[in-house]
PDB file of C-alpha atoms (C1' of nucleotides) in Angstrom:
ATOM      1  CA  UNK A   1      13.423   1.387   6.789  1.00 80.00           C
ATOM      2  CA  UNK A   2      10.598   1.343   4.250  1.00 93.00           C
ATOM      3  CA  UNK A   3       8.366  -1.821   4.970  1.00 94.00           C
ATOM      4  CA  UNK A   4       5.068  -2.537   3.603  1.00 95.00           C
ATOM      5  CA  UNK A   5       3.627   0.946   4.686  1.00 96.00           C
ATOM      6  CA  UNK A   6       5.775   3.300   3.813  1.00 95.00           C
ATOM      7  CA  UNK A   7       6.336   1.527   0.076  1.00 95.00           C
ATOM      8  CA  UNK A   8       2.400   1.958  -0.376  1.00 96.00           C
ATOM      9  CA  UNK A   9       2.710   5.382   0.499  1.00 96.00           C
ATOM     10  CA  UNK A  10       5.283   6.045  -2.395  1.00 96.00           C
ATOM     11  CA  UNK A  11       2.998   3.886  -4.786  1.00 96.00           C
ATOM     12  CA  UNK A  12       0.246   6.026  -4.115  1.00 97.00           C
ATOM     13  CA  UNK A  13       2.293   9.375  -4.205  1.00 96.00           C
ATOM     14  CA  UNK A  14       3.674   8.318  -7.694  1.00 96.00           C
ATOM     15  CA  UNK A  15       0.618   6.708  -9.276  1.00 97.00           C
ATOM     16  CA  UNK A  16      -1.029   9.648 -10.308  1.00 96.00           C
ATOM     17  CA  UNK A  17       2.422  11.498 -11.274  1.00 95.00           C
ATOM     18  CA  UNK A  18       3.844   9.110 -13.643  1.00 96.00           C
ATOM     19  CA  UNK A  19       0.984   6.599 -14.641  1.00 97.00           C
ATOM     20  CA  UNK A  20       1.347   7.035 -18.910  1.00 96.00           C
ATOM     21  CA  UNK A  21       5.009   8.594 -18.686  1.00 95.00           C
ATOM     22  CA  UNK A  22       7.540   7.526 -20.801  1.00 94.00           C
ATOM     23  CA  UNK A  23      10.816   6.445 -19.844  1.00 92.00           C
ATOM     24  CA  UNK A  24      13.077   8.477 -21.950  1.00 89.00           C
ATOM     25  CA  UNK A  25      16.331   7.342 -20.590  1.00 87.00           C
ATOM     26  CA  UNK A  26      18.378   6.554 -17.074  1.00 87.00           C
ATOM     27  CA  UNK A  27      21.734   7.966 -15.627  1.00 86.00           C
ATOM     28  CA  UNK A  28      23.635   6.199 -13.100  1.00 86.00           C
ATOM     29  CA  UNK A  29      24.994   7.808 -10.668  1.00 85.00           C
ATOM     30  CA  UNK A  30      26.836   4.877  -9.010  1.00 77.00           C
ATOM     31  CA  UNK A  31      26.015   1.499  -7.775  1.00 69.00           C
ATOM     32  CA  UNK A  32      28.008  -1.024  -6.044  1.00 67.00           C
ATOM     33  CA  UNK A  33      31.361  -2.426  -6.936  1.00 59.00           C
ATOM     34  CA  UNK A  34      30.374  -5.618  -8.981  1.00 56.00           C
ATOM     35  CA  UNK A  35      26.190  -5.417  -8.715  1.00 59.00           C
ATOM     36  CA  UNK A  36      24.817  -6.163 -11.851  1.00 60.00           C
ATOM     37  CA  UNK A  37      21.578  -4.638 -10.612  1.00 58.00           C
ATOM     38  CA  UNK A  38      21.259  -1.705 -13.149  1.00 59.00           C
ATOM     39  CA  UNK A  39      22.880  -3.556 -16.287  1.00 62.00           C
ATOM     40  CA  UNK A  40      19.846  -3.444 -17.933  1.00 63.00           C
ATOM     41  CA  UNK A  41      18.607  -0.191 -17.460  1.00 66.00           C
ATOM     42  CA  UNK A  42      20.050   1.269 -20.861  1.00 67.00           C
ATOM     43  CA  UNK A  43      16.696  -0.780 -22.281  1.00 68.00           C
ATOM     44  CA  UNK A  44      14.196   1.219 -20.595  1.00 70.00           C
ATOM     45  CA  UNK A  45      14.241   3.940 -23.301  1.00 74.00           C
ATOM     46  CA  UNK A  46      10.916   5.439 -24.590  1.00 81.00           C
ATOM     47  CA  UNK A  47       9.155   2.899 -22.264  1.00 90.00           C
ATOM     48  CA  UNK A  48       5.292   3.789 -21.086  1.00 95.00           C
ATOM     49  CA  UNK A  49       4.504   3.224 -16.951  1.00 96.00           C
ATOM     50  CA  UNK A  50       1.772   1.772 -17.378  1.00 96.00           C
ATOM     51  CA  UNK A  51       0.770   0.595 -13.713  1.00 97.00           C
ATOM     52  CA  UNK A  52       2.761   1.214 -10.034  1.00 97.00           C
ATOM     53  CA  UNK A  53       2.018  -1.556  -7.573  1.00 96.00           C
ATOM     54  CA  UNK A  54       3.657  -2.902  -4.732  1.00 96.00           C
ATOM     55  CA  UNK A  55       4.008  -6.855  -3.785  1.00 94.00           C
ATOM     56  CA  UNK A  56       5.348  -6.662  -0.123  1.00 95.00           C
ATOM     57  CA  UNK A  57       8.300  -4.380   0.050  1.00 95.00           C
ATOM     58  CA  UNK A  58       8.961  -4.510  -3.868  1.00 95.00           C
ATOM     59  CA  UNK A  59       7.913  -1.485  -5.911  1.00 96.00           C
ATOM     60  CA  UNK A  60       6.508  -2.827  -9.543  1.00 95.00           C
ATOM     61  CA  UNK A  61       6.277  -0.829 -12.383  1.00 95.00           C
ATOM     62  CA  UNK A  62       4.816  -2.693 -15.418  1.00 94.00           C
ATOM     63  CA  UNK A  63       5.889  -0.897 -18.467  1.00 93.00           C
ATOM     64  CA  UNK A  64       4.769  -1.419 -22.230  1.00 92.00           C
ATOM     65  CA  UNK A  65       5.603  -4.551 -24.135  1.00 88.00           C
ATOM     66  CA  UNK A  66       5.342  -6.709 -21.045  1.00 89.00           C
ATOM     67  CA  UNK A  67       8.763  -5.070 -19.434  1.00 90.00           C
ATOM     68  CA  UNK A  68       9.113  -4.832 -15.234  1.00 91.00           C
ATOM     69  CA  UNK A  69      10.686  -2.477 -13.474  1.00 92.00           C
ATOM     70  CA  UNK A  70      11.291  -3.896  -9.702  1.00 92.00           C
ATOM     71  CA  UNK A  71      12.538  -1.368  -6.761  1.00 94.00           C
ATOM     72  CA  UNK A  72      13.329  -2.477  -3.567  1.00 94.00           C
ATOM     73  CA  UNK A  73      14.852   0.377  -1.237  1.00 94.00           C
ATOM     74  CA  UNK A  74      16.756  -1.603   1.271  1.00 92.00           C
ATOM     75  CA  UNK A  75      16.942   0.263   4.353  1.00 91.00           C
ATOM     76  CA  UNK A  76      17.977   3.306   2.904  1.00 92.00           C
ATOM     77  CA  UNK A  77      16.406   3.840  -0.455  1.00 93.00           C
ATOM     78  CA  UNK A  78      14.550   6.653  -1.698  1.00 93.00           C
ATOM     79  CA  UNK A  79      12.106   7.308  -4.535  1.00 94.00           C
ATOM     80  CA  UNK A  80      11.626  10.860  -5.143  1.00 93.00           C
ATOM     81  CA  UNK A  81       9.920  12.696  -8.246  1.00 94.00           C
ATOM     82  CA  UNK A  82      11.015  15.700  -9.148  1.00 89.00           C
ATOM     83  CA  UNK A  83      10.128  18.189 -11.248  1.00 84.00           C
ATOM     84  CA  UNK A  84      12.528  19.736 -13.526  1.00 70.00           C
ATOM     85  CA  UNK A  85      12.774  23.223 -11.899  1.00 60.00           C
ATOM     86  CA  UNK A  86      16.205  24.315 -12.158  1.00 49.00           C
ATOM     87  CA  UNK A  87      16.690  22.682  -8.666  1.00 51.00           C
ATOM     88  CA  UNK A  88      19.850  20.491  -7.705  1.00 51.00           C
ATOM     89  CA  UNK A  89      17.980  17.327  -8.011  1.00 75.00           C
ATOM     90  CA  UNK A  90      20.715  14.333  -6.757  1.00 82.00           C
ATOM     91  CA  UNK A  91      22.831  14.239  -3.936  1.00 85.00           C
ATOM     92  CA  UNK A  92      25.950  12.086  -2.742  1.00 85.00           C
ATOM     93  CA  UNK A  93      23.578   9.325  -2.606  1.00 89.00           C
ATOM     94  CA  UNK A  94      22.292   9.218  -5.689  1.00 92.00           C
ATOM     95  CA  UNK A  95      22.193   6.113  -7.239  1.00 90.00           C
ATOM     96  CA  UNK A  96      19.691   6.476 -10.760  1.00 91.00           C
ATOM     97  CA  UNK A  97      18.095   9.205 -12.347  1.00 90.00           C
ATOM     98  CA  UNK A  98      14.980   8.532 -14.502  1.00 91.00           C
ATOM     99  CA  UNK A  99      14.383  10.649 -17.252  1.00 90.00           C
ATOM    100  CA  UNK A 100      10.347  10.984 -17.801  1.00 92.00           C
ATOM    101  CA  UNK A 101       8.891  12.937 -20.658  1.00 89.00           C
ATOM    102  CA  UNK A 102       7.747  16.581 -19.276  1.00 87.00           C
ATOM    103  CA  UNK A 103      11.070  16.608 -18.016  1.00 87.00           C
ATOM    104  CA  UNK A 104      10.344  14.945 -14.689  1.00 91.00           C
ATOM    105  CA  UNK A 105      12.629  13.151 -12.671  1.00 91.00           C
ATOM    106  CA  UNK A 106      12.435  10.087 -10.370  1.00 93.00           C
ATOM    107  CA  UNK A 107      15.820   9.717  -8.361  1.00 93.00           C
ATOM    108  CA  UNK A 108      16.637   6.840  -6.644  1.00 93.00           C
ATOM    109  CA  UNK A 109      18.485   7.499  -3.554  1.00 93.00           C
ATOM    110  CA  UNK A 110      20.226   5.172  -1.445  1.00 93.00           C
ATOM    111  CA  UNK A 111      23.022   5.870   1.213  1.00 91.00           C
ATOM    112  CA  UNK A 112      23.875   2.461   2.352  1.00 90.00           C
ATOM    113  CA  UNK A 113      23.316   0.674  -0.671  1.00 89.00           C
ATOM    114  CA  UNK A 114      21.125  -2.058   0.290  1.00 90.00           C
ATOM    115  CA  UNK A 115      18.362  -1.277  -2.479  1.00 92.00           C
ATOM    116  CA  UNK A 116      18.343  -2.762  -5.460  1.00 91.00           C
ATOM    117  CA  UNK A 117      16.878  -2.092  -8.612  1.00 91.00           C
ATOM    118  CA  UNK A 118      15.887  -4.391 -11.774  1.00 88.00           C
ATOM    119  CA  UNK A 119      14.158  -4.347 -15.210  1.00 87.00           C
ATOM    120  CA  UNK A 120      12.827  -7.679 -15.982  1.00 85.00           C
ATOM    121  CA  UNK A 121      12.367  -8.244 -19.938  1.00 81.00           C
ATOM    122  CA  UNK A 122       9.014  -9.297 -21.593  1.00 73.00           C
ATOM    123  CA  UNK A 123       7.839 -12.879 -20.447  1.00 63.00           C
ATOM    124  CA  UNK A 124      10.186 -12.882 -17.845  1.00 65.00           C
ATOM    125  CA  UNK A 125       8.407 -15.715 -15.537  1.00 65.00           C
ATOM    126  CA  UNK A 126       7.690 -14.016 -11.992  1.00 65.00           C
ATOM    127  CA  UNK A 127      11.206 -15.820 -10.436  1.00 67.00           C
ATOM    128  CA  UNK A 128      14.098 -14.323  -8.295  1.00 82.00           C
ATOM    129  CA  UNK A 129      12.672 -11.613  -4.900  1.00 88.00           C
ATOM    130  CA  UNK A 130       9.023 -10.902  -6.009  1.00 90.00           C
ATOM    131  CA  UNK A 131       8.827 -15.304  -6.847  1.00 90.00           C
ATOM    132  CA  UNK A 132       9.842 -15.953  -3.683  1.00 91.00           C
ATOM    133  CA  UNK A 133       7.514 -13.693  -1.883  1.00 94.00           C
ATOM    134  CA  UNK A 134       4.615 -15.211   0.410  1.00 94.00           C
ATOM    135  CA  UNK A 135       1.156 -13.095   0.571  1.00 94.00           C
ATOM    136  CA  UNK A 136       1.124  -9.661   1.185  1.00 95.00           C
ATOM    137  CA  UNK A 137       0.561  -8.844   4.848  1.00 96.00           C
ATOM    138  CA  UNK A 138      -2.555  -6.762   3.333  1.00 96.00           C
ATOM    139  CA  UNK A 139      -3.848  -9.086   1.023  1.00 95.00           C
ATOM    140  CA  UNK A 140      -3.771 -12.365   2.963  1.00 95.00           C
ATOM    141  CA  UNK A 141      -6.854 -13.868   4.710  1.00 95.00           C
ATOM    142  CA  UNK A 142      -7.415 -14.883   7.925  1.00 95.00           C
ATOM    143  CA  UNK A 143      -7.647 -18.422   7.382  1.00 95.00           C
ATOM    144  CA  UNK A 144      -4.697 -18.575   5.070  1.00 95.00           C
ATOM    145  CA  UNK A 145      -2.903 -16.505   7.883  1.00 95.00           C
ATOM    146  CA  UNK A 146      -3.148 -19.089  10.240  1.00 95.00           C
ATOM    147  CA  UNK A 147      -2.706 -22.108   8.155  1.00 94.00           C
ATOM    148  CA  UNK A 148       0.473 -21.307   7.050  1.00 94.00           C
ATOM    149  CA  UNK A 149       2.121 -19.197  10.632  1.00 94.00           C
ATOM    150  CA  UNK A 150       0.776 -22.590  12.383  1.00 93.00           C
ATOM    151  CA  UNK A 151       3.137 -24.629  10.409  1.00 91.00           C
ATOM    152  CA  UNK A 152       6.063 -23.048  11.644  1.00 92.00           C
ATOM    153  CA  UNK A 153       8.208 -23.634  14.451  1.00 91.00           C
ATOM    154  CA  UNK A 154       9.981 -20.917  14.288  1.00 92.00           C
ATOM    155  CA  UNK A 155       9.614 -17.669  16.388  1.00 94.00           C
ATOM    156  CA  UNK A 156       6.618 -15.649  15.762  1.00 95.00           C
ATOM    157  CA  UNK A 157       9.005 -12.560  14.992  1.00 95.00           C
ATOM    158  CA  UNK A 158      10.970 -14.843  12.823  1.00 94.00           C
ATOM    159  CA  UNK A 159       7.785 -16.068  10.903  1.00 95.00           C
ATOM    160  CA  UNK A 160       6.533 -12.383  10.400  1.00 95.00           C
ATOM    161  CA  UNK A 161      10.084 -10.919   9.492  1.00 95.00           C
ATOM    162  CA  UNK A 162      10.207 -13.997   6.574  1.00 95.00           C
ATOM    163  CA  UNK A 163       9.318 -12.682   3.729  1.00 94.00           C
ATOM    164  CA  UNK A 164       8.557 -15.800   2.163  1.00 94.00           C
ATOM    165  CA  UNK A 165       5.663 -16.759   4.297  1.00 95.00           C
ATOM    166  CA  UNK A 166       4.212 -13.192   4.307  1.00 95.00           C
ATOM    167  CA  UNK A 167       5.591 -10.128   2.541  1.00 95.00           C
ATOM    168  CA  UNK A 168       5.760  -6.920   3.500  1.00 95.00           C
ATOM    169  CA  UNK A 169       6.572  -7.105   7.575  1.00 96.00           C
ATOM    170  CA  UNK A 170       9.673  -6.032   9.032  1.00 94.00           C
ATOM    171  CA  UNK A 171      11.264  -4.928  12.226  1.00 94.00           C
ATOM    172  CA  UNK A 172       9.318  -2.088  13.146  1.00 94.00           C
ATOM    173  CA  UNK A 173       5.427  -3.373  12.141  1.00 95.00           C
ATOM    174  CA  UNK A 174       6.914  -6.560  14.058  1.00 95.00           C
ATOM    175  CA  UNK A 175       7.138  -5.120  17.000  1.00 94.00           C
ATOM    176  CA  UNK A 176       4.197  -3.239  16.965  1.00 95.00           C
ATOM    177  CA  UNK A 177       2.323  -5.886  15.845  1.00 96.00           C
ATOM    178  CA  UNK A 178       3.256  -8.291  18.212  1.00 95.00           C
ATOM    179  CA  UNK A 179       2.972  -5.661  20.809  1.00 95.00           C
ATOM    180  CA  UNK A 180      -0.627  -5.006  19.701  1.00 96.00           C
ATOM    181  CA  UNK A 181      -1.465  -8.629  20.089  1.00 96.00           C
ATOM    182  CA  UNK A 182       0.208  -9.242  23.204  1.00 96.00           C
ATOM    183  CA  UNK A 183       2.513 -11.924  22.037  1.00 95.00           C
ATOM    184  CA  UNK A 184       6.040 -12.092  22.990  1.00 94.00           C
ATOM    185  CA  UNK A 185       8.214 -12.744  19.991  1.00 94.00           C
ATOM    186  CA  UNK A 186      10.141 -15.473  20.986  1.00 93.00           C
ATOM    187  CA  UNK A 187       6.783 -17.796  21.235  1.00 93.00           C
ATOM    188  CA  UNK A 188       7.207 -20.500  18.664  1.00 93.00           C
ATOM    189  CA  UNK A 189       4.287 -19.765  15.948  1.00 94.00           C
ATOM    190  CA  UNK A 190       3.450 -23.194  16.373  1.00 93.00           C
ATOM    191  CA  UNK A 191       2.374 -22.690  20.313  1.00 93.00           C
ATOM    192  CA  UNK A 192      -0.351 -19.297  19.367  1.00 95.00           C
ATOM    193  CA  UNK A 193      -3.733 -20.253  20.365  1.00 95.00           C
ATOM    194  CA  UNK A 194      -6.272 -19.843  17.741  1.00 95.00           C
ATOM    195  CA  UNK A 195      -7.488 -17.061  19.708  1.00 96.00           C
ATOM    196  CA  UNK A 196      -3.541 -15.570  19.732  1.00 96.00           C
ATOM    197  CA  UNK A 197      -3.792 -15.984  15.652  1.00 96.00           C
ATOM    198  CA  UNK A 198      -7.059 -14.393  15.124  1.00 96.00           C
ATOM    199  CA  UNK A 199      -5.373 -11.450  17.484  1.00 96.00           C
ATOM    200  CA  UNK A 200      -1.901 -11.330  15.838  1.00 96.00           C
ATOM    201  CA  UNK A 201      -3.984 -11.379  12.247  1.00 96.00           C
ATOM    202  CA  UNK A 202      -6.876  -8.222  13.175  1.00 97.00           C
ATOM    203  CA  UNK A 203      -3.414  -6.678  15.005  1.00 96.00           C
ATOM    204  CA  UNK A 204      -1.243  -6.753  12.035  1.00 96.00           C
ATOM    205  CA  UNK A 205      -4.045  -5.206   9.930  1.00 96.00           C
ATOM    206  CA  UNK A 206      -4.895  -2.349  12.161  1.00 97.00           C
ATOM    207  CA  UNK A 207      -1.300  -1.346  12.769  1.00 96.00           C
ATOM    208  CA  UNK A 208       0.133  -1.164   8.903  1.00 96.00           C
ATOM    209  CA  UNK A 209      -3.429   0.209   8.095  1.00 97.00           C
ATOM    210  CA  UNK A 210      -3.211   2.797  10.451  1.00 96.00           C
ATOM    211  CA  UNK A 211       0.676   3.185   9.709  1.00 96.00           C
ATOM    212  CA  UNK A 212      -0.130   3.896   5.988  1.00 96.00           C
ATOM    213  CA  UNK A 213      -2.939   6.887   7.409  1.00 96.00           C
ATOM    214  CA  UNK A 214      -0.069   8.315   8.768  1.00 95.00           C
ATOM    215  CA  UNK A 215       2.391   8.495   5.618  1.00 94.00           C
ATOM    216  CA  UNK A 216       4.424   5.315   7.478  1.00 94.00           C
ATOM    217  CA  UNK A 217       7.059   5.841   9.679  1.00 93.00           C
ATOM    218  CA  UNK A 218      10.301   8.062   8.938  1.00 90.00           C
ATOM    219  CA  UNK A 219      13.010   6.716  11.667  1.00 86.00           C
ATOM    220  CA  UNK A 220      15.748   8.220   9.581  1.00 81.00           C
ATOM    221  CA  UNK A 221      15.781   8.347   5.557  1.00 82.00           C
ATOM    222  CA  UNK A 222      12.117   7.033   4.654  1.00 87.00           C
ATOM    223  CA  UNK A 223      10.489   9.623   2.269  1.00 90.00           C
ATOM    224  CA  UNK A 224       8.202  10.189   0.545  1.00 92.00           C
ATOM    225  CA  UNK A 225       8.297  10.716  -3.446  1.00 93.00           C
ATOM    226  CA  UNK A 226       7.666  14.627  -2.708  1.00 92.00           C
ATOM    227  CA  UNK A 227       9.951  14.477  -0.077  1.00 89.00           C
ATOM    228  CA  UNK A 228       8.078  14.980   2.527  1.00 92.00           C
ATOM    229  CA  UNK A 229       8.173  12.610   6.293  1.00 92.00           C
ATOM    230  CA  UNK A 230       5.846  10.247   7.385  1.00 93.00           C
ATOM    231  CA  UNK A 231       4.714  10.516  11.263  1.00 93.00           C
ATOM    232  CA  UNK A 232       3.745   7.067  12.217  1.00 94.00           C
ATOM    233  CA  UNK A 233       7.101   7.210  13.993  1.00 92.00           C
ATOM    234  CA  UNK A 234       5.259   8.775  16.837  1.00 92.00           C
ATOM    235  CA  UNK A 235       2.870   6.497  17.131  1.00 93.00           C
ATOM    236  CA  UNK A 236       5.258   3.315  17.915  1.00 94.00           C
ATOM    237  CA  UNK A 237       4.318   1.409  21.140  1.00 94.00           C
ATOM    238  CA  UNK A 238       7.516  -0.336  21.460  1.00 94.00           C
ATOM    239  CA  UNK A 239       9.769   0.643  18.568  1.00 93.00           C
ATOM    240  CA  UNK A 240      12.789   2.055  19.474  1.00 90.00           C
ATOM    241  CA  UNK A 241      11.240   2.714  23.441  1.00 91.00           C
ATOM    242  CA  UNK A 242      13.594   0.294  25.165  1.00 90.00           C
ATOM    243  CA  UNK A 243      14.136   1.414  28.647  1.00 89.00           C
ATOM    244  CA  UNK A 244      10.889   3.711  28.817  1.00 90.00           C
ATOM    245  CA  UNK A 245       7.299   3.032  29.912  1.00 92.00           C
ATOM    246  CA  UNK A 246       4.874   0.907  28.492  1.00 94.00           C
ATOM    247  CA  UNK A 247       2.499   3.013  26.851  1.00 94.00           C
ATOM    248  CA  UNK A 248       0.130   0.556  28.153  1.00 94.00           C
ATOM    249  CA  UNK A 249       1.134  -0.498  31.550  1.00 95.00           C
ATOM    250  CA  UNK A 250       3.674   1.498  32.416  1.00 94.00           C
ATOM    251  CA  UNK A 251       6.167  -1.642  32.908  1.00 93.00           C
ATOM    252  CA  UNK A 252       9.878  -0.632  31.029  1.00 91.00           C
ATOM    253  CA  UNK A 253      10.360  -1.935  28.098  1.00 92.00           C
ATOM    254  CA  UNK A 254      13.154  -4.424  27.503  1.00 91.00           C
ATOM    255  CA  UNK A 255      15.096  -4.776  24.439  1.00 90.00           C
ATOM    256  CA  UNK A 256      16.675  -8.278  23.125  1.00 89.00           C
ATOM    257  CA  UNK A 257      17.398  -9.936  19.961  1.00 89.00           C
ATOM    258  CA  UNK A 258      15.300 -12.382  17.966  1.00 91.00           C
ATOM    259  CA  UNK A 259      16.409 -13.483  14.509  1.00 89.00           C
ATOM    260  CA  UNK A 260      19.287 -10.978  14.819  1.00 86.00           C
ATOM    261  CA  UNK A 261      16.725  -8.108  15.066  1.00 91.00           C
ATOM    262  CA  UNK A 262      16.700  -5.519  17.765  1.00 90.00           C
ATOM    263  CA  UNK A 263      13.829  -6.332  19.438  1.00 92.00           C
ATOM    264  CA  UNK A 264      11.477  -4.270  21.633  1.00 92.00           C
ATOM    265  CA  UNK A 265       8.825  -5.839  23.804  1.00 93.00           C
ATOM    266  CA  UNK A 266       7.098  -5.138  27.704  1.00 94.00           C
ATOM    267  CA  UNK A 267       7.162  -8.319  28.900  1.00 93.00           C
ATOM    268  CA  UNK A 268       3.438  -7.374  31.176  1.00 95.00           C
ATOM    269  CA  UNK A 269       2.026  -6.822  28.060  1.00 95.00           C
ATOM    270  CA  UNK A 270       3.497  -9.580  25.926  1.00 95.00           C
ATOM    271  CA  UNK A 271       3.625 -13.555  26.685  1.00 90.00           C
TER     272      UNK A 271
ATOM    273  C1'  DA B   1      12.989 -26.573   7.851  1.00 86.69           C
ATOM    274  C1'  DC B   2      15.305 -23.850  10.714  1.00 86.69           C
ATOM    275  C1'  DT B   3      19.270 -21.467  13.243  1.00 86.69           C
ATOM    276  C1'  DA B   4      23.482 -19.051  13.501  1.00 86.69           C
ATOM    277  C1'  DT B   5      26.804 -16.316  11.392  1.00 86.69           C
ATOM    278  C1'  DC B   6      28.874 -13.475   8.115  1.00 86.69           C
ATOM    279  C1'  DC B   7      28.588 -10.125   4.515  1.00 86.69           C
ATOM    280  C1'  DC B   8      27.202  -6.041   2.074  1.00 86.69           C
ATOM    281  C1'  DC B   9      27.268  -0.537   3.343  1.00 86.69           C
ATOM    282  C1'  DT B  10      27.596   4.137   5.628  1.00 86.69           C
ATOM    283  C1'  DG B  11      26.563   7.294   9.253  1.00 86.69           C
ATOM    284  C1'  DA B  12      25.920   7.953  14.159  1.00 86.69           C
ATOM    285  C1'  DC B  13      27.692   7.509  18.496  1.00 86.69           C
ATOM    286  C1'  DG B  14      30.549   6.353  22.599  1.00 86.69           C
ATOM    287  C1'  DG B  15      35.086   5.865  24.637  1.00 86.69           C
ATOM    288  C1'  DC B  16      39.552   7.426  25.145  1.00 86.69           C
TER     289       DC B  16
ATOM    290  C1'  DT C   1      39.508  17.014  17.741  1.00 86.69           C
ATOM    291  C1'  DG C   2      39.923  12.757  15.963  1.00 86.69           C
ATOM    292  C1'  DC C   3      40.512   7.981  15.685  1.00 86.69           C
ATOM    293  C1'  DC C   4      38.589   3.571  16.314  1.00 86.69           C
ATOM    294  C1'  DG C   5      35.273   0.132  17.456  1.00 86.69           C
ATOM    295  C1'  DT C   6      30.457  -0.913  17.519  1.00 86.69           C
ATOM    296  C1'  DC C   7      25.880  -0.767  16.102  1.00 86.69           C
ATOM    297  C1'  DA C   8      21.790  -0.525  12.973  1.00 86.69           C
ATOM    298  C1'  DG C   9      19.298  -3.955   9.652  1.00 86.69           C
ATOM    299  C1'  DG C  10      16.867  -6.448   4.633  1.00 86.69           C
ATOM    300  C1'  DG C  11      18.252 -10.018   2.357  1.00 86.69           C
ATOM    301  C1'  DG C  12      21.461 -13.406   0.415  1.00 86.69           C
ATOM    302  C1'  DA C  13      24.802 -16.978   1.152  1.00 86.69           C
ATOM    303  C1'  DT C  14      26.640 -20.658   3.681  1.00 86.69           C
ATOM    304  C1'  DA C  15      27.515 -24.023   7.309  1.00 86.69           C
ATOM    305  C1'  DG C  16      25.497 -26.884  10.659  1.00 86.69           C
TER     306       DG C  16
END
DNA sequence: ACTATCCCCTGACGGC
DNA sequence: TGCCGTCAGGGGATAG
């Protein structure tokens, strides 16, 4: 599922491909029975990208005269550029096609339909997903950090999987964060030490920094705008290793739910 | 403010 | 082989 590392991958895969395009038209494919997500994509004609970002999971393209155009893949969703080659571009899964001038493509895949995609008009007020966000996971400081997890009496897993206290963090880079730290994710955020914060915080960092090195993770559709795989997926600590050795201690680790989330942990290494 | 539960969706997988 | 139930999960909605 593309979190915060694998969407920074695709931004920097696309910046430098369709920075400047225009927007010549879109074609959809399909999109679910009564989403209104793509009604407005018949404006984006012979609109310029001018910058790709990211805010959390949420891909943001500004275009010219103020417009947004806001991707979020889901658990499924793809962003792929393509050039105009001749090859079969779209598959069963194909939601959009983008029509950029040079006769590039961006396709938006998505098999299970959990992305969404929407143009926001000129002086659109940031509102809806990308108002509700919290900080990015990236961007936030330390102090901030632990301000506002400290506040919560939640689960840790439950804080760091909220997108509205921190963006960017889901199942997988919750895990291996809280792995990293060695916090069990069923401690109420309230409880961490200071010391536990300042761990959980450097932890979080290293992991999704070291996740993006590796092109993110690829557990089963994440891909890259060229289409190639990221290989962070080999580099999990708990992920998806229920039942197998701690890396680290050798104890098995155990699998359970928090916040309805498969949830990996060793619970030598995490309390 | 927070939890629990359901829903959306489709492919993989296990049981029979 | 094939049918059927279950599971996976980001995020929204709703009830408690």
């Amino acid at each position: 599922m593309p979190e915060l590392p694998e969407v920074q991958n695709i931004i920097e895969d696309l910046r430098p491909k369709i920075s400047g395009k225009i927007i010549k038209g879109a074609q959809i494919l399909s999109c679910r029975p009564g989403g209104n997500e793509y009604r407005l994509l018949d404006l984006v004609g012979n609109h310029v990208i001018r910058t790709v970002s990211r805010k959390g999971k949420c891909i943001i393209f500004e275009l010219s005269e103020g417009y947004k155009l806001l991707f979020h893949l889901g658990m499924t969703g793809q962003l792929l550029f393509r050039k105009d080659d001749g090859r079969g571009e779209t598959d069963s899964h194909t939601r959009v096609v983008f029509f950029l001038d040079g006769n590039d493509h961006l396709v938006f895949n998505d098999m299970r339909r959990f992305g969404w995609i929407e143009l926001q008009p000129r002086e659109t007020k940031t509102s809806g997903y990308v108002g509700r966000l919290g900080a990015d996971a990236l961007t936030i400081d330390s102090e901030a950090f632990k301000r506002t997890v400290h506040l919560r009496k939640r689960t840790i897993k439950g804080v760091l999987l909220d997108q509205s206290v921190i963006s960017g963090i889901g199942n997988i880079y919750a895990d291996e964060s809280l792995f990293e730290a060695g916090i069990h994710p069923l401690r109420r955020a309230d409880t961490l030490t200071e010391t536990e914060l300042n761990a959980l915080y450097q932890a979080i960092r290293t992991v999704l920094k070291k996740a993006i090195s590796y092109g993110g993770s690829t557990v089963k559709d994440y891909k890259l705008p060229d289409g190639s795989s990221g290989s962070f997926q080999n580099q999990h600590k708990v992920y998806q290793r229920a039942g197998k050795a701690c890396l680290r201690c050798g104890a098995k680790i155990i699998r359970l739910k928090v916040s309805g989330r498969g949830t990996c942990v060793c619970l030598k290494c995490q309390d």
